[in-house]
Amino acid sequence: MTYINELDTPCVIIDLNKLNNNIKDMQRFASKNKVTLRPMIKTHKMPQIANMQIKNGAKGITCAKISEAEVMAKAGIKDIFIAYEIVTEDKIKRLLNLSKKVKLSVAVDSKYGVDMLNKYFKKANNNIDVLIEINTGLNRCGLNNLDEIYSLAEHIMNSSNVYIKGIFTHAGNVYGAKDKNEVNDIGKYEGNFIVKIKEYLETKGIKVDTVSTGSTPTAKISGKIKGVNEIRPGNYVFYDAIQHSLGVIDIGSCSLSVLSTVISKPTEKRAVIDAGSKSLGLDKGAHGISKVKGYGIIKKFSDITIERLSEEHGILSLKNSKIKIGDKVEIVPNHACTVVNLFDYAYLTDGEKILDIFRIEARGMVK
Amino acid sequence: MTYINELDTPCVIIDLNKLNNNIKDMQRFASKNKVTLRPMIKTHKMPQIANMQIKNGAKGITCAKISEAEVMAKAGIKDIFIAYEIVTEDKIKRLLNLSKKVKLSVAVDSKYGVDMLNKYFKKANNNIDVLIEINTGLNRCGLNNLDEIYSLAEHIMNSSNVYIKGIFTHAGNVYGAKDKNEVNDIGKYEGNFIVKIKEYLETKGIKVDTVSTGSTPTAKISGKIKGVNEIRPGNYVFYDAIQHSLGVIDIGSCSLSVLSTVISKPTEKRAVIDAGSKSLGLDKGAHGISKVKGYGIIKKFSDITIERLSEEHGILSLKNSKIKIGDKVEIVPNHACTVVNLFDYAYLTDGEKILDIFRIEARGMVK
């Protein structure tokens, strides 16, 4: 197997040059602005890409789930932040194990969570660094009330085996932005609000080392705000049609695509490809907000829309395209992070030639 | 590990009694109405469940992709229909291999596809049974013009190594039905239209053995129409919130759920669970048509809505529920078929106790 056009479909292909460029570009921003880059690896789930990020200067990584962190630790990553509330006995015991192997920190946003961590780390005569999650508009996890944040910080200070390392936020609400200006506003709010929290906590005598922000659209905005010292973008390694729709990048920066084959053309206006929701995902916006058109952008066929998906079929609406049964198409998916999680491996290419195959080791790691 | 409440989350649990009841109930219908039951296994992707269906009387199975069929053949299933157009050299060579191990048939809807099959099966001195896909309203693959269908049938008759076994359709458009009456109308149309095609082809001297219909909502409707002799429902083994929203079943018949844990409760009106789009899927209707409310039905908490999903978070909007961090919830997902494809294994239970673990062998088999 040497060339893309010989690959069986559907499959994931990644342009290595574009991937490298994306990694280097974000690292350049971080280095220039003297913020730590701690990329979220839920996007790629591949130890090889995490290691590329580290080699380029990332201090450590961020994971969404402990099972992802376990895969990355096994692959040699030494500094991991789990940006997720771990509140159950089973998982805290796994945290304990992991904390013996890597420099580990974890999210908290409740006294219940702090108490659970403290109970099991104390029992094991060990301790754990935590970052308080701050809500800057996503309205998911995290706190935004100053008194509540201080009260939680104080609670941590009074817990024998849990230590405050800092505060973090993720302005995922940016995926609902109308345009680039709104992206900018959200990024600024993200940075300014979390810095305000840091300053407030410090007036109360609580030291806050890490002040961490950054989705892919906001990383280069909040990352410039004085007081922010860490950014955690994830999607930037690949980018996708949603990032493009937000004006974050040109479509040419997207390094990941799904290769698919036309399997049916029942009418002149309709063709069907072998990639459906089990290959392209149903995302139309990262947090359920619809901005994109259809279910991905077909390269070289800008007049074709991926109108509908069933599980194994993508229904294309055609205008004048001369596409025919047996043709292969390359699709930039709407949301690269969820696509990667549907596949077991990805082909690394130089555009045409297959250079390597990366196993998606942390695929399905939702625990 | 013995009881559901000891399971780490998110995970998939299947109630074995309900699963058995669903399998037996559909088989009873098929036996009583003297139609072959050839269930679509893309729903469960588990050889054990396919074998349960066969043991209960299913004649063979239906697969969406050849990679699924390969998994099922390896597990001992002997009669497989791939309800998908196979049009490329790579995949036809795999078809050839598979055809040496099992009784195999495959979908066609184009002369191009027939020619490709004929080319490689002829070269290998082998032959293959095909079913022509008929479009009864889903407007995906398949033909609905009588002349075109006859022309394709004639083309098959003139192909040395490809044999017509019959015709099939899938009325997936039923997932856009407004109510039970419309489900009924769509099922009747599905059955009547395909029988009309059979009769037309037979007046032209083309013998049509198999006349196959049936989604889960329409199987018991089109399966009663004289002339239809096979049904291929898939989802019925589990059912889900979409089937419930169509009035196909009571929620109590749903055998599959996702177990999840509350990890955050930032306000009295909002809690967050550890299951997001990577565990529950984003489906709101099987072919993109929205009918359900939220992203699944939480058992025992009918006043809670799963309002939004990000990848690893489900955002719950609460009314008066006393749900708290650390609580576990059982969720009937909107679309069971896509949920199963996100997990590596499922726990079989008697409601409370874990009886067995089934590996989801065909998970990710999209090729």
Tab-separated table of C-alpha atoms in Angstrom, chain B residues 69-322:
chain	number	residue	atom	x	y	z
B	69	ALA	CA	-19.985	-9.784	7.659
B	70	GLU	CA	-16.417	-11.035	8.084
B	71	VAL	CA	-16.737	-10.812	11.876
B	72	MET	CA	-20.052	-12.650	11.823
B	73	ALA	CA	-18.785	-15.364	9.454
B	74	LYS	CA	-15.833	-15.945	11.776
B	75	ALA	CA	-18.320	-16.418	14.615
B	76	GLY	CA	-20.088	-19.200	12.719
B	77	ILE	CA	-22.995	-17.474	10.977
B	78	LYS	CA	-23.596	-19.317	7.704
B	79	ASP	CA	-26.046	-17.221	5.698
B	80	ILE	CA	-25.327	-13.522	5.180
B	81	PHE	CA	-26.865	-10.799	3.046
B	82	ILE	CA	-24.821	-7.607	2.742
B	83	ALA	CA	-27.455	-4.918	2.182
B	84	TYR	CA	-24.890	-2.582	0.702
B	85	GLU	CA	-23.546	-1.837	-2.748
B	86	ILE	CA	-20.035	-3.298	-3.109
B	87	VAL	CA	-18.407	-1.632	-6.110
B	88	THR	CA	-14.613	-1.602	-5.630
B	89	GLU	CA	-11.949	-4.181	-6.438
B	90	ASP	CA	-10.608	-4.423	-2.852
B	91	LYS	CA	-13.985	-5.181	-1.368
B	92	ILE	CA	-15.102	-7.536	-4.154
B	93	LYS	CA	-11.996	-9.630	-3.528
B	94	ARG	CA	-13.037	-9.854	0.120
B	95	LEU	CA	-16.568	-10.805	-1.024
B	96	LEU	CA	-15.019	-13.606	-3.045
B	97	ASN	CA	-13.186	-14.941	-0.002
B	98	LEU	CA	-16.295	-14.684	2.131
B	99	SER	CA	-18.433	-16.424	-0.486
B	100	LYS	CA	-16.277	-19.538	-0.059
B	101	LYS	CA	-17.186	-19.712	3.629
B	102	VAL	CA	-20.860	-18.703	3.814
B	103	LYS	CA	-24.015	-18.518	1.733
B	104	LEU	CA	-23.618	-14.932	0.576
B	105	SER	CA	-25.702	-12.362	-1.238
B	106	VAL	CA	-25.171	-8.660	-1.828
B	107	ALA	CA	-27.026	-5.512	-2.896
B	108	VAL	CA	-26.823	-3.945	-6.349
B	109	ASP	CA	-28.408	-0.817	-7.762
B	110	SER	CA	-26.241	-0.057	-10.810
B	111	LYS	CA	-24.938	-1.715	-13.956
B	112	TYR	CA	-21.498	-0.473	-12.931
B	113	GLY	CA	-21.776	-2.475	-9.704
B	114	VAL	CA	-23.022	-5.588	-11.520
B	115	ASP	CA	-20.160	-5.360	-14.016
B	116	MET	CA	-17.579	-5.011	-11.250
B	117	LEU	CA	-18.969	-8.068	-9.438
B	118	ASN	CA	-19.122	-10.045	-12.666
B	119	LYS	CA	-15.567	-9.138	-13.637
B	120	TYR	CA	-13.945	-10.424	-10.452
B	121	PHE	CA	-16.251	-13.391	-9.820
B	122	LYS	CA	-15.785	-14.525	-13.417
B	123	LYS	CA	-12.013	-14.195	-13.122
B	124	ALA	CA	-12.187	-16.370	-9.997
B	125	ASN	CA	-14.529	-18.839	-11.679
B	126	ASN	CA	-17.100	-18.225	-8.967
B	127	ASN	CA	-20.520	-16.609	-8.817
B	128	ILE	CA	-22.574	-14.388	-6.550
B	129	ASP	CA	-26.247	-13.881	-5.704
B	130	VAL	CA	-27.536	-10.320	-5.733
B	131	LEU	CA	-30.677	-8.495	-4.653
B	132	ILE	CA	-31.665	-5.317	-6.454
B	133	GLU	CA	-32.191	-2.431	-4.049
B	134	ILE	CA	-35.569	-0.740	-4.469
B	135	ASN	CA	-36.166	2.802	-3.260
B	136	THR	CA	-39.510	2.990	-1.452
B	137	GLY	CA	-39.133	6.553	-0.195
B	138	LEU	CA	-35.871	6.835	1.729
B	139	ASN	CA	-34.224	8.328	-1.362
B	140	ARG	CA	-30.825	6.919	-0.533
B	141	CYS	CA	-29.566	4.007	-2.651
B	142	GLY	CA	-31.884	1.963	-4.842
B	143	LEU	CA	-34.110	2.447	-7.886
B	144	ASN	CA	-37.833	3.133	-8.138
B	145	ASN	CA	-38.385	3.497	-11.878
B	146	LEU	CA	-39.875	0.293	-13.351
B	147	ASP	CA	-38.002	0.532	-16.644
B	148	GLU	CA	-34.691	1.148	-14.918
B	149	ILE	CA	-35.259	-1.756	-12.546
B	150	TYR	CA	-36.119	-4.077	-15.423
B	151	SER	CA	-33.119	-2.854	-17.381
B	152	LEU	CA	-30.830	-3.600	-14.423
B	153	ALA	CA	-32.456	-7.016	-13.918
B	154	GLU	CA	-31.926	-7.813	-17.582
B	155	HIS	CA	-28.311	-6.697	-17.299
B	156	ILE	CA	-27.844	-9.129	-14.415
B	157	MET	CA	-29.480	-11.924	-16.456
B	158	ASN	CA	-26.900	-11.234	-19.163
B	159	SER	CA	-23.987	-11.333	-16.703
B	160	SER	CA	-22.324	-14.731	-16.604
B	161	ASN	CA	-21.433	-14.885	-12.909
B	162	VAL	CA	-24.032	-12.735	-11.167
B	163	TYR	CA	-27.461	-14.184	-10.265
B	164	ILE	CA	-30.663	-12.431	-9.257
B	165	LYS	CA	-31.873	-13.760	-5.935
B	166	GLY	CA	-34.477	-11.116	-5.374
B	167	ILE	CA	-35.281	-7.529	-4.494
B	168	PHE	CA	-35.096	-5.615	-1.220
B	169	THR	CA	-35.898	-2.246	0.283
B	170	HIS	CA	-35.531	-0.384	3.560
B	171	ALA	CA	-38.164	2.234	4.366
B	172	GLY	CA	-35.829	4.284	6.595
B	173	ASN	CA	-37.967	7.319	5.795
B	174	VAL	CA	-40.286	5.945	8.496
B	175	TYR	CA	-38.027	7.662	11.050
B	176	GLY	CA	-39.461	10.934	9.851
B	177	ALA	CA	-43.060	9.829	10.470
B	178	LYS	CA	-45.270	12.154	12.498
B	179	ASP	CA	-47.284	9.441	14.261
B	180	LYS	CA	-48.255	5.781	14.308
B	181	ASN	CA	-50.660	6.242	11.411
B	182	GLU	CA	-47.917	7.553	9.200
B	183	VAL	CA	-45.663	4.656	10.300
B	184	ASN	CA	-48.454	2.357	9.168
B	185	ASP	CA	-48.840	4.101	5.796
B	186	ILE	CA	-45.098	3.960	5.122
B	187	GLY	CA	-44.940	0.259	6.010
B	188	LYS	CA	-47.847	-0.524	3.680
B	189	TYR	CA	-46.341	1.484	0.846
B	190	GLU	CA	-42.990	-0.271	1.360
B	191	GLY	CA	-44.561	-3.716	1.059
B	192	ASN	CA	-47.011	-2.946	-1.724
B	193	PHE	CA	-44.479	-1.151	-3.894
B	194	ILE	CA	-41.876	-3.902	-3.741
B	195	VAL	CA	-44.488	-6.591	-4.456
B	196	LYS	CA	-45.556	-4.568	-7.490
B	197	ILE	CA	-41.923	-4.618	-8.692
B	198	LYS	CA	-41.731	-8.373	-8.153
B	199	GLU	CA	-44.897	-8.899	-10.191
B	200	TYR	CA	-43.688	-6.605	-12.948
B	201	LEU	CA	-40.361	-8.413	-13.214
B	202	GLU	CA	-42.108	-11.773	-13.295
B	203	THR	CA	-44.382	-10.697	-16.135
B	204	LYS	CA	-41.110	-9.950	-17.951
B	205	GLY	CA	-39.919	-13.484	-17.253
B	206	ILE	CA	-37.513	-12.688	-14.427
B	207	LYS	CA	-37.890	-14.966	-11.416
B	208	VAL	CA	-37.738	-13.143	-8.064
B	209	ASP	CA	-37.268	-15.507	-5.109
B	210	THR	CA	-36.687	-13.097	-2.268
B	211	VAL	CA	-38.896	-10.071	-1.631
B	212	SER	CA	-37.393	-8.397	1.387
B	213	THR	CA	-38.517	-5.353	3.414
B	214	GLY	CA	-38.464	-4.066	6.879
B	215	SER	CA	-37.072	-1.508	9.234
B	216	THR	CA	-37.915	-2.051	12.919
B	217	PRO	CA	-40.952	0.281	12.766
B	218	THR	CA	-42.291	-1.174	9.486
B	219	ALA	CA	-41.330	-4.869	9.777
B	220	LYS	CA	-44.632	-5.930	11.283
B	221	ILE	CA	-46.568	-3.882	8.710
B	222	SER	CA	-44.855	-4.644	5.390
B	223	GLY	CA	-44.168	-8.185	6.673
B	224	LYS	CA	-47.918	-8.902	6.541
B	225	ILE	CA	-48.329	-7.922	2.912
B	226	LYS	CA	-48.845	-10.866	0.561
B	227	GLY	CA	-45.801	-11.351	-1.619
B	228	VAL	CA	-43.267	-10.111	0.918
B	229	ASN	CA	-41.354	-13.149	2.164
B	230	GLU	CA	-38.493	-11.695	4.217
B	231	ILE	CA	-38.089	-8.950	6.842
B	232	ARG	CA	-34.815	-7.393	8.025
B	233	PRO	CA	-35.399	-5.286	11.159
B	234	GLY	CA	-32.309	-4.562	13.263
B	235	ASN	CA	-32.981	-2.115	16.057
B	236	TYR	CA	-35.751	-4.276	17.617
B	237	VAL	CA	-33.271	-6.237	19.748
B	238	PHE	CA	-32.685	-3.128	21.863
B	239	TYR	CA	-35.208	-0.478	20.783
B	240	ASP	CA	-34.402	3.075	21.904
B	241	ALA	CA	-35.829	6.533	22.592
B	242	ILE	CA	-36.387	7.179	18.862
B	243	GLN	CA	-38.498	4.007	18.488
B	244	HIS	CA	-40.381	5.069	21.606
B	245	SER	CA	-40.998	8.541	20.155
B	246	LEU	CA	-42.496	6.919	17.032
B	247	GLY	CA	-44.927	4.935	19.167
B	248	VAL	CA	-43.362	1.619	18.125
B	249	ILE	CA	-42.875	0.399	21.719
B	250	ASP	CA	-43.189	1.291	25.380
B	251	ILE	CA	-40.021	2.543	26.994
B	252	GLY	CA	-40.031	-0.602	29.163
B	253	SER	CA	-39.146	-2.709	26.115
B	254	CYS	CA	-35.812	-0.936	25.629
B	255	SER	CA	-33.163	-3.470	26.628
B	256	LEU	CA	-30.066	-1.276	26.239
B	257	SER	CA	-28.995	1.669	28.333
B	258	VAL	CA	-25.924	3.733	29.069
B	259	LEU	CA	-24.879	3.957	32.712
B	260	SER	CA	-23.411	7.333	33.640
B	261	THR	CA	-22.342	9.252	36.753
B	262	VAL	CA	-23.110	12.807	37.841
B	263	ILE	CA	-19.715	14.541	38.103
B	264	SER	CA	-20.676	18.169	38.656
B	265	LYS	CA	-23.621	20.231	39.851
B	266	PRO	CA	-22.677	23.880	39.493
B	267	THR	CA	-26.207	25.199	40.132
B	268	GLU	CA	-29.508	23.836	41.439
B	269	LYS	CA	-30.816	23.736	37.864
B	270	ARG	CA	-27.809	22.162	36.145
B	271	ALA	CA	-25.886	18.939	36.628
B	272	VAL	CA	-23.302	17.291	34.396
B	273	ILE	CA	-22.850	13.572	33.681
B	274	ASP	CA	-19.803	11.726	32.350
B	275	ALA	CA	-21.530	10.635	29.116
B	276	GLY	CA	-21.362	12.989	26.138
B	277	SER	CA	-21.479	12.610	22.381
B	278	LYS	CA	-18.698	10.005	22.526
B	279	SER	CA	-20.979	7.782	24.639
B	280	LEU	CA	-24.576	8.730	23.806
B	281	GLY	CA	-24.166	9.874	20.203
B	282	LEU	CA	-25.737	13.002	18.741
B	283	ASP	CA	-28.623	11.282	16.946
B	284	LYS	CA	-31.974	12.900	17.289
B	285	GLY	CA	-33.619	10.879	14.526
B	286	ALA	CA	-32.302	7.851	12.674
B	287	HIS	CA	-31.931	9.687	9.381
B	288	GLY	CA	-31.378	13.131	10.783
B	289	ILE	CA	-35.031	13.873	11.516
B	290	SER	CA	-35.646	15.316	14.957
B	291	LYS	CA	-38.509	13.991	17.058
B	292	VAL	CA	-37.079	13.174	20.460
B	293	LYS	CA	-36.478	15.570	23.340
B	294	GLY	CA	-32.854	15.886	24.368
B	295	TYR	CA	-30.211	13.181	24.051
B	296	GLY	CA	-31.796	10.201	25.778
B	297	ILE	CA	-34.323	9.305	28.449
B	298	ILE	CA	-33.026	9.065	32.013
B	299	LYS	CA	-34.802	6.207	33.769
B	300	LYS	CA	-36.495	7.106	37.066
B	301	PHE	CA	-35.930	10.839	36.443
B	302	SER	CA	-38.587	11.799	33.938
B	303	ASP	CA	-38.284	15.509	34.819
B	304	ILE	CA	-34.616	15.713	33.793
B	305	THR	CA	-33.670	16.615	30.220
B	306	ILE	CA	-30.270	15.881	28.691
B	307	GLU	CA	-30.139	19.341	27.204
B	308	ARG	CA	-26.725	19.444	25.521
B	309	LEU	CA	-23.807	17.134	24.866
B	310	SER	CA	-20.181	17.939	24.414
B	311	GLU	CA	-17.820	15.056	23.806
B	312	GLU	CA	-17.461	13.848	27.380
B	313	HIS	CA	-20.173	15.830	29.162
B	314	GLY	CA	-23.930	15.572	29.211
B	315	ILE	CA	-25.544	18.751	30.496
B	316	LEU	CA	-28.722	18.047	32.446
B	317	SER	CA	-31.404	20.605	33.017
B	318	LEU	CA	-33.046	19.923	36.376
B	319	LYS	CA	-36.427	20.837	37.747
B	320	ASN	CA	-37.044	19.435	41.202
B	321	SER	CA	-34.816	16.359	41.050
B	322	LYS	CA	-32.649	15.761	44.044
